mmCIF file of C-alpha atoms in Angstrom:
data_model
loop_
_atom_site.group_PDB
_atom_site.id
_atom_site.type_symbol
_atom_site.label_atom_id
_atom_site.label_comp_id
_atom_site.label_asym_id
_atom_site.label_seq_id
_atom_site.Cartn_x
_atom_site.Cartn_y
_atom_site.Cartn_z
ATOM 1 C CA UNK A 1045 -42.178 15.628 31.306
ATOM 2 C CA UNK A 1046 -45.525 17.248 32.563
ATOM 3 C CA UNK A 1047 -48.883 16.111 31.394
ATOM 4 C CA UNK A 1048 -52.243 17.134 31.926
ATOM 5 C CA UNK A 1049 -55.022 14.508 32.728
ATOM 6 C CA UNK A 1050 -58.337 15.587 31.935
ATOM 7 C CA UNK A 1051 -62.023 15.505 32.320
ATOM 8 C CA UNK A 1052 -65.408 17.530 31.483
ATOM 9 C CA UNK A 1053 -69.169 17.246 32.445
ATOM 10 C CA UNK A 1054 -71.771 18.710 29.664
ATOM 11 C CA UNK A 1055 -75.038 19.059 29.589
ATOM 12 C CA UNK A 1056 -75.412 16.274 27.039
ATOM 13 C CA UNK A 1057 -73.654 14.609 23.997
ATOM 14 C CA UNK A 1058 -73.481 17.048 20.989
ATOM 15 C CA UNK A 1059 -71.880 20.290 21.163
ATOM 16 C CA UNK A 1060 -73.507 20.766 17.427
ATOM 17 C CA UNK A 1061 -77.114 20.952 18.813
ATOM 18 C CA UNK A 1062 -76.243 23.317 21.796
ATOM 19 C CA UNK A 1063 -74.433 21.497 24.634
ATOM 20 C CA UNK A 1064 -72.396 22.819 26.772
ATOM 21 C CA UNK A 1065 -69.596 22.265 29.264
ATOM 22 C CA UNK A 1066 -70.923 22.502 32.679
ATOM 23 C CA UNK A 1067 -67.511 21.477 34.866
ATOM 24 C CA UNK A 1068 -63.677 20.845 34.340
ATOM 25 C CA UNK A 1069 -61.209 19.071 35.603
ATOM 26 C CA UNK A 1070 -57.570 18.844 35.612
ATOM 27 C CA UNK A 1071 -54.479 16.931 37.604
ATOM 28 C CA UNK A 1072 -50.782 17.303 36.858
ATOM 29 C CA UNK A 1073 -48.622 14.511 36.166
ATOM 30 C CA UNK A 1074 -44.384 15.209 36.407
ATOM 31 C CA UNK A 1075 -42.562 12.174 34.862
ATOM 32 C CA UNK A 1076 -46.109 10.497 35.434
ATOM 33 C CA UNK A 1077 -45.883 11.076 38.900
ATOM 34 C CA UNK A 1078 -49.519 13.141 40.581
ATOM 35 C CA UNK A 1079 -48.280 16.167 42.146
ATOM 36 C CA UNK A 1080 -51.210 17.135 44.117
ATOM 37 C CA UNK A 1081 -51.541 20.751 41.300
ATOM 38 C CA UNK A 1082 -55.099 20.331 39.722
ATOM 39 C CA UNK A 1083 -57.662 23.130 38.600
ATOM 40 C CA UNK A 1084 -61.387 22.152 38.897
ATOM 41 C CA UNK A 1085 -63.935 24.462 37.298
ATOM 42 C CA UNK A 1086 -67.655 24.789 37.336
ATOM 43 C CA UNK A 1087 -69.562 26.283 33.873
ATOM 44 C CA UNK A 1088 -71.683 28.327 33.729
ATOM 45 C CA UNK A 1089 -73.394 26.798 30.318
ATOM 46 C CA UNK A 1090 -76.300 29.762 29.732
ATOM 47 C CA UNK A 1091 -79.300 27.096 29.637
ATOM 48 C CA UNK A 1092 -81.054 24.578 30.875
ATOM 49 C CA UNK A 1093 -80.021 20.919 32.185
ATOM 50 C CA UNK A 1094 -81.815 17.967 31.003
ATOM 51 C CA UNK A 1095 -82.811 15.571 33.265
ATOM 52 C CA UNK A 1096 -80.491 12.754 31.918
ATOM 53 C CA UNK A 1097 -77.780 15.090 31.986
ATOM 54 C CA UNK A 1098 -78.313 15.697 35.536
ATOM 55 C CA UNK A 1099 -78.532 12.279 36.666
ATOM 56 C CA UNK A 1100 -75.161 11.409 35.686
ATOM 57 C CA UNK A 1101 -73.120 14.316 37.047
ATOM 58 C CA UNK A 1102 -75.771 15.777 39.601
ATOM 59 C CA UNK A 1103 -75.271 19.220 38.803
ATOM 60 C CA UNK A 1104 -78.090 21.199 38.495
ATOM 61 C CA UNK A 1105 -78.930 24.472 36.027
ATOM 62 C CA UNK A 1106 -79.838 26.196 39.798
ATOM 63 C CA UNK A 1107 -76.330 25.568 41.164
ATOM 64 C CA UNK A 1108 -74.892 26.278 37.677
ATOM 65 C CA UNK A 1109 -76.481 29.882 37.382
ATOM 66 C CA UNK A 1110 -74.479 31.314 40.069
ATOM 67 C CA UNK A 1111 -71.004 30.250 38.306
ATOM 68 C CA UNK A 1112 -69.079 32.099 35.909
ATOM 69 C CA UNK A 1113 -69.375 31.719 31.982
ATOM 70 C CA UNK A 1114 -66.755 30.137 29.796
ATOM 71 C CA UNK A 1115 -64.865 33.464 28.916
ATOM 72 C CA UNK A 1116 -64.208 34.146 32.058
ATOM 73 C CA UNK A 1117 -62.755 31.026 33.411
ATOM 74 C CA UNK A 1118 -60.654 29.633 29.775
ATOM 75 C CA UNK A 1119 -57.366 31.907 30.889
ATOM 76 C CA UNK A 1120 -57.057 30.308 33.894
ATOM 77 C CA UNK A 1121 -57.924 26.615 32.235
ATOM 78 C CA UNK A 1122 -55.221 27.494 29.433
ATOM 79 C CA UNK A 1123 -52.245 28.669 32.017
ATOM 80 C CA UNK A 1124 -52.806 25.473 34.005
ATOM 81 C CA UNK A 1125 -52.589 23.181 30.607
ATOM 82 C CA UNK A 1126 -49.835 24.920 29.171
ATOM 83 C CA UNK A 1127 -48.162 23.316 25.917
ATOM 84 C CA UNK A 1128 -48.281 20.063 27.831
ATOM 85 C CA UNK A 1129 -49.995 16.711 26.931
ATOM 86 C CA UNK A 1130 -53.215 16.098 27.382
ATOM 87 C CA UNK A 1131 -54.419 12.392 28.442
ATOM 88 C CA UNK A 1132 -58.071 11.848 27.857
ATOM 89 C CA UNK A 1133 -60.658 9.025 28.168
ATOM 90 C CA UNK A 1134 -62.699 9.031 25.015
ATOM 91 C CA UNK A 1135 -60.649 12.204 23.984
ATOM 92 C CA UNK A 1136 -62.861 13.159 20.917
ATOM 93 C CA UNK A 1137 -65.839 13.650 23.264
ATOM 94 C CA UNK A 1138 -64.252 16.410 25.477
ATOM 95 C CA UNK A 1139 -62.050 18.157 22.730
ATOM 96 C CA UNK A 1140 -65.012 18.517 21.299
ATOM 97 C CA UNK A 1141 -66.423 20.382 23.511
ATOM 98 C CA UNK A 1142 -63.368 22.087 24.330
ATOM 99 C CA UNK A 1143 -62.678 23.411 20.953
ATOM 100 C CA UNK A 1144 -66.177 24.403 20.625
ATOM 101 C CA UNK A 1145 -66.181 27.002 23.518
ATOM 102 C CA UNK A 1146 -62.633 28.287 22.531
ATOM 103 C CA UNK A 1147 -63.816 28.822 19.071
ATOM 104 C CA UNK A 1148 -66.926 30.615 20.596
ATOM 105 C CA UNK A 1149 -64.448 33.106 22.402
ATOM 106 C CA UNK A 1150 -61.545 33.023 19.622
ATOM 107 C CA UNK A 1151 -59.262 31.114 20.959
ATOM 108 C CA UNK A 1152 -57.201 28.346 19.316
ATOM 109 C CA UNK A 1153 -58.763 24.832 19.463
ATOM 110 C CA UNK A 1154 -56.776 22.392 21.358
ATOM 111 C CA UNK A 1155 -54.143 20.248 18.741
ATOM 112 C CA UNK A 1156 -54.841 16.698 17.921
ATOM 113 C CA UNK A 1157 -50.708 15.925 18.339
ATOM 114 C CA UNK A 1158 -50.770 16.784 22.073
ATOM 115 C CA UNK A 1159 -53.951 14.518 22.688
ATOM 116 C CA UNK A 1160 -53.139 11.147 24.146
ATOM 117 C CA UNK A 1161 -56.696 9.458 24.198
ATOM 118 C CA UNK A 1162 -56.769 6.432 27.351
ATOM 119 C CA UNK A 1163 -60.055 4.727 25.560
ATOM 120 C CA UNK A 1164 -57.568 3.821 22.678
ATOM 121 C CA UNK A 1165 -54.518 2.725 24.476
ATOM 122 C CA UNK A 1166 -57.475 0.509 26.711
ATOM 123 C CA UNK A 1167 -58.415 -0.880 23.491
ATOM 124 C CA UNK A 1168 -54.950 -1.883 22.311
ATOM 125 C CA UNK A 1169 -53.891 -3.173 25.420
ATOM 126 C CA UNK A 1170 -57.276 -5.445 26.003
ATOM 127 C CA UNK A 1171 -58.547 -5.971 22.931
ATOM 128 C CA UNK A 1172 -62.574 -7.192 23.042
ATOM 129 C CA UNK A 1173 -62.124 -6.177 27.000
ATOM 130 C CA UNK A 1174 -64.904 -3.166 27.929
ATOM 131 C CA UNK A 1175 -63.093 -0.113 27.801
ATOM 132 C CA UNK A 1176 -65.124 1.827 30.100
ATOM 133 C CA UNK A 1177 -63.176 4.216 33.238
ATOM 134 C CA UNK A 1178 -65.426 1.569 35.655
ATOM 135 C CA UNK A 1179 -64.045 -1.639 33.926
ATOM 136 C CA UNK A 1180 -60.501 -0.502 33.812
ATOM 137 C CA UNK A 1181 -60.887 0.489 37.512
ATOM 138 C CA UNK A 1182 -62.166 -3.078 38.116
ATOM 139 C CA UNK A 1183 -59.282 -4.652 35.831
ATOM 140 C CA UNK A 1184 -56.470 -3.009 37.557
ATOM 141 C CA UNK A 1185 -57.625 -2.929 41.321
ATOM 142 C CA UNK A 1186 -58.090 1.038 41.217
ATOM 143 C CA UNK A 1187 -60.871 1.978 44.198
ATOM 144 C CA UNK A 1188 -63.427 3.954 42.481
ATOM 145 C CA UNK A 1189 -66.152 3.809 45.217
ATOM 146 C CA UNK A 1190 -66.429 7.371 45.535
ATOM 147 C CA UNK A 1191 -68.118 7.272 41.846
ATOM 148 C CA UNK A 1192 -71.164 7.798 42.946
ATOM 149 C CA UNK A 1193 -71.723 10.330 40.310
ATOM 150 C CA UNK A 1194 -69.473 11.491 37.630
ATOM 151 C CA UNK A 1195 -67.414 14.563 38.516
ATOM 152 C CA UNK A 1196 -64.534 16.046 36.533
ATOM 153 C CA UNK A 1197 -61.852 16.129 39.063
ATOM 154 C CA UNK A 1198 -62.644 12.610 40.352
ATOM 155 C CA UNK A 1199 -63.096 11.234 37.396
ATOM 156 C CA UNK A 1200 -59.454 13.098 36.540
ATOM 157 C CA UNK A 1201 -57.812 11.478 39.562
ATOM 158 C CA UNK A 1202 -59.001 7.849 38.687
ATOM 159 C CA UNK A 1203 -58.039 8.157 35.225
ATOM 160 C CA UNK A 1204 -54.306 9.405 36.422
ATOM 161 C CA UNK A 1205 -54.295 6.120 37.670
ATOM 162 C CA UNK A 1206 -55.495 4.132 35.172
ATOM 163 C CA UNK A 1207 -53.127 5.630 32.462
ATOM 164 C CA UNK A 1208 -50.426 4.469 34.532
ATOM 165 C CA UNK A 1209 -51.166 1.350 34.416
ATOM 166 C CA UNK A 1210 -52.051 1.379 30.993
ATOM 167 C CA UNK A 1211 -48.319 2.068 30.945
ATOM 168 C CA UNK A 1212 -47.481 -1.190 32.432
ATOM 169 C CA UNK A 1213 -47.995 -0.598 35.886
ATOM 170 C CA UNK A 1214 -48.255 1.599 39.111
ATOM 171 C CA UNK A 1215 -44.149 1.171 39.727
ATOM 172 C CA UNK A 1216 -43.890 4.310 37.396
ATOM 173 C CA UNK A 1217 -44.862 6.212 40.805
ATOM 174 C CA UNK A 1218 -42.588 4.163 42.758
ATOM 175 C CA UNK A 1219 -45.195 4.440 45.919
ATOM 176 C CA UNK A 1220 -44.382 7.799 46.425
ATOM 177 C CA UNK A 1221 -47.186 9.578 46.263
ATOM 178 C CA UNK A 1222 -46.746 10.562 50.105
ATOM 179 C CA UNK A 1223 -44.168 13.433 48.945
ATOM 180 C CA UNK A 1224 -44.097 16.689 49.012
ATOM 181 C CA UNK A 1225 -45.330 18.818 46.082
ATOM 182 C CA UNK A 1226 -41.868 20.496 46.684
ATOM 183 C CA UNK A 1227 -40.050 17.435 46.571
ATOM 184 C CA UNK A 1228 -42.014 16.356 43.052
ATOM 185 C CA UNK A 1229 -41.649 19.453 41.437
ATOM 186 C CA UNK A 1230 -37.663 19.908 41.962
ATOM 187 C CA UNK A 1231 -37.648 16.153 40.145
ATOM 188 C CA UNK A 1232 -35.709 14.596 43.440
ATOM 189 C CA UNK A 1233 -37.572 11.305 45.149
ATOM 190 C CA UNK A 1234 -36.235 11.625 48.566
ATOM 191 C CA UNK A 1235 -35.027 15.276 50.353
ATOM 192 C CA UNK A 1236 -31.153 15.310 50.150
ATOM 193 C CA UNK A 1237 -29.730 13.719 53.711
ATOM 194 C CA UNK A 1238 -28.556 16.540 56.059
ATOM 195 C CA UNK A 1239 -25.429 15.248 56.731
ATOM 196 C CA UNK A 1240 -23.766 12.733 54.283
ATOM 197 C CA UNK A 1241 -22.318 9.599 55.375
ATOM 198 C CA UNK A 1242 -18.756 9.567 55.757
ATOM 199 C CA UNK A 1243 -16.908 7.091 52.915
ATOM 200 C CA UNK A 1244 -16.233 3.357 54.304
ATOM 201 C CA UNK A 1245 -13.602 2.975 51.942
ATOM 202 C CA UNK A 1246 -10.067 2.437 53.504
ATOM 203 C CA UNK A 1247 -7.015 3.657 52.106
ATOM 204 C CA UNK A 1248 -6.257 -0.245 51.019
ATOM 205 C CA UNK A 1249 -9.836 -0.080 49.262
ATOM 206 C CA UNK A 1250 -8.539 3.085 46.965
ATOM 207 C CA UNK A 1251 -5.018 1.430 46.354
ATOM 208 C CA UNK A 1252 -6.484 -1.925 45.452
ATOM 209 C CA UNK A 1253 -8.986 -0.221 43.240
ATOM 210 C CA UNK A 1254 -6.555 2.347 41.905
ATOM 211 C CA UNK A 1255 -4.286 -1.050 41.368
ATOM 212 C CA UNK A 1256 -7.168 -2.987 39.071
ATOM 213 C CA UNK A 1257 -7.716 0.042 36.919
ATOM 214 C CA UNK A 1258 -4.209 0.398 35.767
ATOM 215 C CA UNK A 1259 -4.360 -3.519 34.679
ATOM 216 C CA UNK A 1260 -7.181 -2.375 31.769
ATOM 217 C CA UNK A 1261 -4.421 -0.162 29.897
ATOM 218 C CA UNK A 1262 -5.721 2.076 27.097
ATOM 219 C CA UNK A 1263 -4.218 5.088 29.345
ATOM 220 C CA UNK A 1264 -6.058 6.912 31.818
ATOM 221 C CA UNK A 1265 -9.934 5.750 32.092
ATOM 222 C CA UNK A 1266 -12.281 8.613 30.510
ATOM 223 C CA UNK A 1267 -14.156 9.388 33.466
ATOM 224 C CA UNK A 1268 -10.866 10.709 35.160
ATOM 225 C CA UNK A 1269 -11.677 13.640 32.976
ATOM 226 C CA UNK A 1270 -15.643 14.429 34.531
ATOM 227 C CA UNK A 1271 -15.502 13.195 37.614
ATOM 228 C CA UNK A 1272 -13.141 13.587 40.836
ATOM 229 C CA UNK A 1273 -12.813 9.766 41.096
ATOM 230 C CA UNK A 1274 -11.707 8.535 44.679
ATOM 231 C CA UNK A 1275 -9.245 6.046 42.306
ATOM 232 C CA UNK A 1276 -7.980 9.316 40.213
ATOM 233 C CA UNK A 1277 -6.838 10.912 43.604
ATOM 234 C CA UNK A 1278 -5.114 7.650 44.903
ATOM 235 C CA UNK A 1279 -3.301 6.956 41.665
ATOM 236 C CA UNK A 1280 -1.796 10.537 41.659
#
């Protein structure tokens, strides 16, 4: 299962009066496991930046100007989200904004079904707790130091890791987030041993087995017919 967590900076709060989307951000999840794939875009938005705008995210219409438009950089933001899920903290903020600049360039907005929004499973899970990405960090033990600012990939990468524990826990990564983007992809946790270990069962160990199976009756057990059983070769 592949999802798509998700983050965008504007240049303020209402795509209706003329905001835009100045930066996006994107991480991969593969059975809710990060596998290091992201794409992080800055946005050209074709005006100016307010001044509270800028001091949340720090980017500035200067550094802005020299980046490409929209249209140029949505193909690359739709191959890396696919058909997958998208998980979102306060989801109808971004799709907003999202389905604004696809509309602009005739592209198909974004589908409510394939949004999962985080602020809403927050709220379920702790009702009457703050729901913000800075409390949940603080709830769950997530470092968010680097926060100095908010940025779309960061922010992206922390919220990965909130979701999962909005799920019930970090154990859905099973501490393996040292592996290889190989490794992740090809759905395996460990690299397949070299060499396997030799069987430590003894000839006595199949016979005795090969024995207790014959006491269940009902004929010959079901598996004999997938697998090539150690106790389907001794019985023979």
């Amino acid at each position: 299962m592949r999802e798509i967590v998700l983050d965008t900076e504007t240049t303020g709060l209402d795509p209706l009066k003329g905001d835009r989307i100045v930066e996006i951000g994107c991480v991969e999840l593969l059975n809710r496991i990060p596998t290091g794939a992201h794409c992080h875009l800055y946005v050209n938005p074709e005006r100016d930046m307010p001044e509270e705008a800028f001091r949340v995210h720090g980017l500035s219409a200067e550094f802005l100007s020299t980046k490409p438009v929209f249209a140029a950089v949505a193909q690359e933001f739709l191959d890396f989200i696919g058909d997958d899920a998208l998980v979102i903290h306060n989801a109808a903020f971004d799709v907003g904004f999202l389905n604004m600049e696809l509309r602009k360039i005739g592209q198909p907005e974004l589908a409510q079904h394939r949004i999962v929004d985080t602020l809403q499973l927050a709220r379920r899970r702790n009702p009457g707790g703050s729901a913000s990405l800075d409390a949940l960090c603080q709830r769950y033990g997530i470092d968010n130091s680097r926060r100095t600012k908010h940025g779309a990939l960061l922010d992206s990468e922390i919220l990965a890791e909130v979701y999962l524990e909005l799920l019930g826990g970090r154990q859905a990564t099973l501490g393996l987030s040292h592996l290889t983007d190989r490794n992740l992809r090809g759905g395996r946790a460990v690299a397949p041993r070299p060499t396997p270990l030799p069987s430590r069962l003894t000839a006595d160990d199949l016979a005795a087995h090969a024995a207790f199976i014959a006491t269940l009756g009902g004929g010959s057990p079901m598996w004999r017919e997938y697998l090539d059983a150690p106790d389907a070769v001794a019985a023979e």
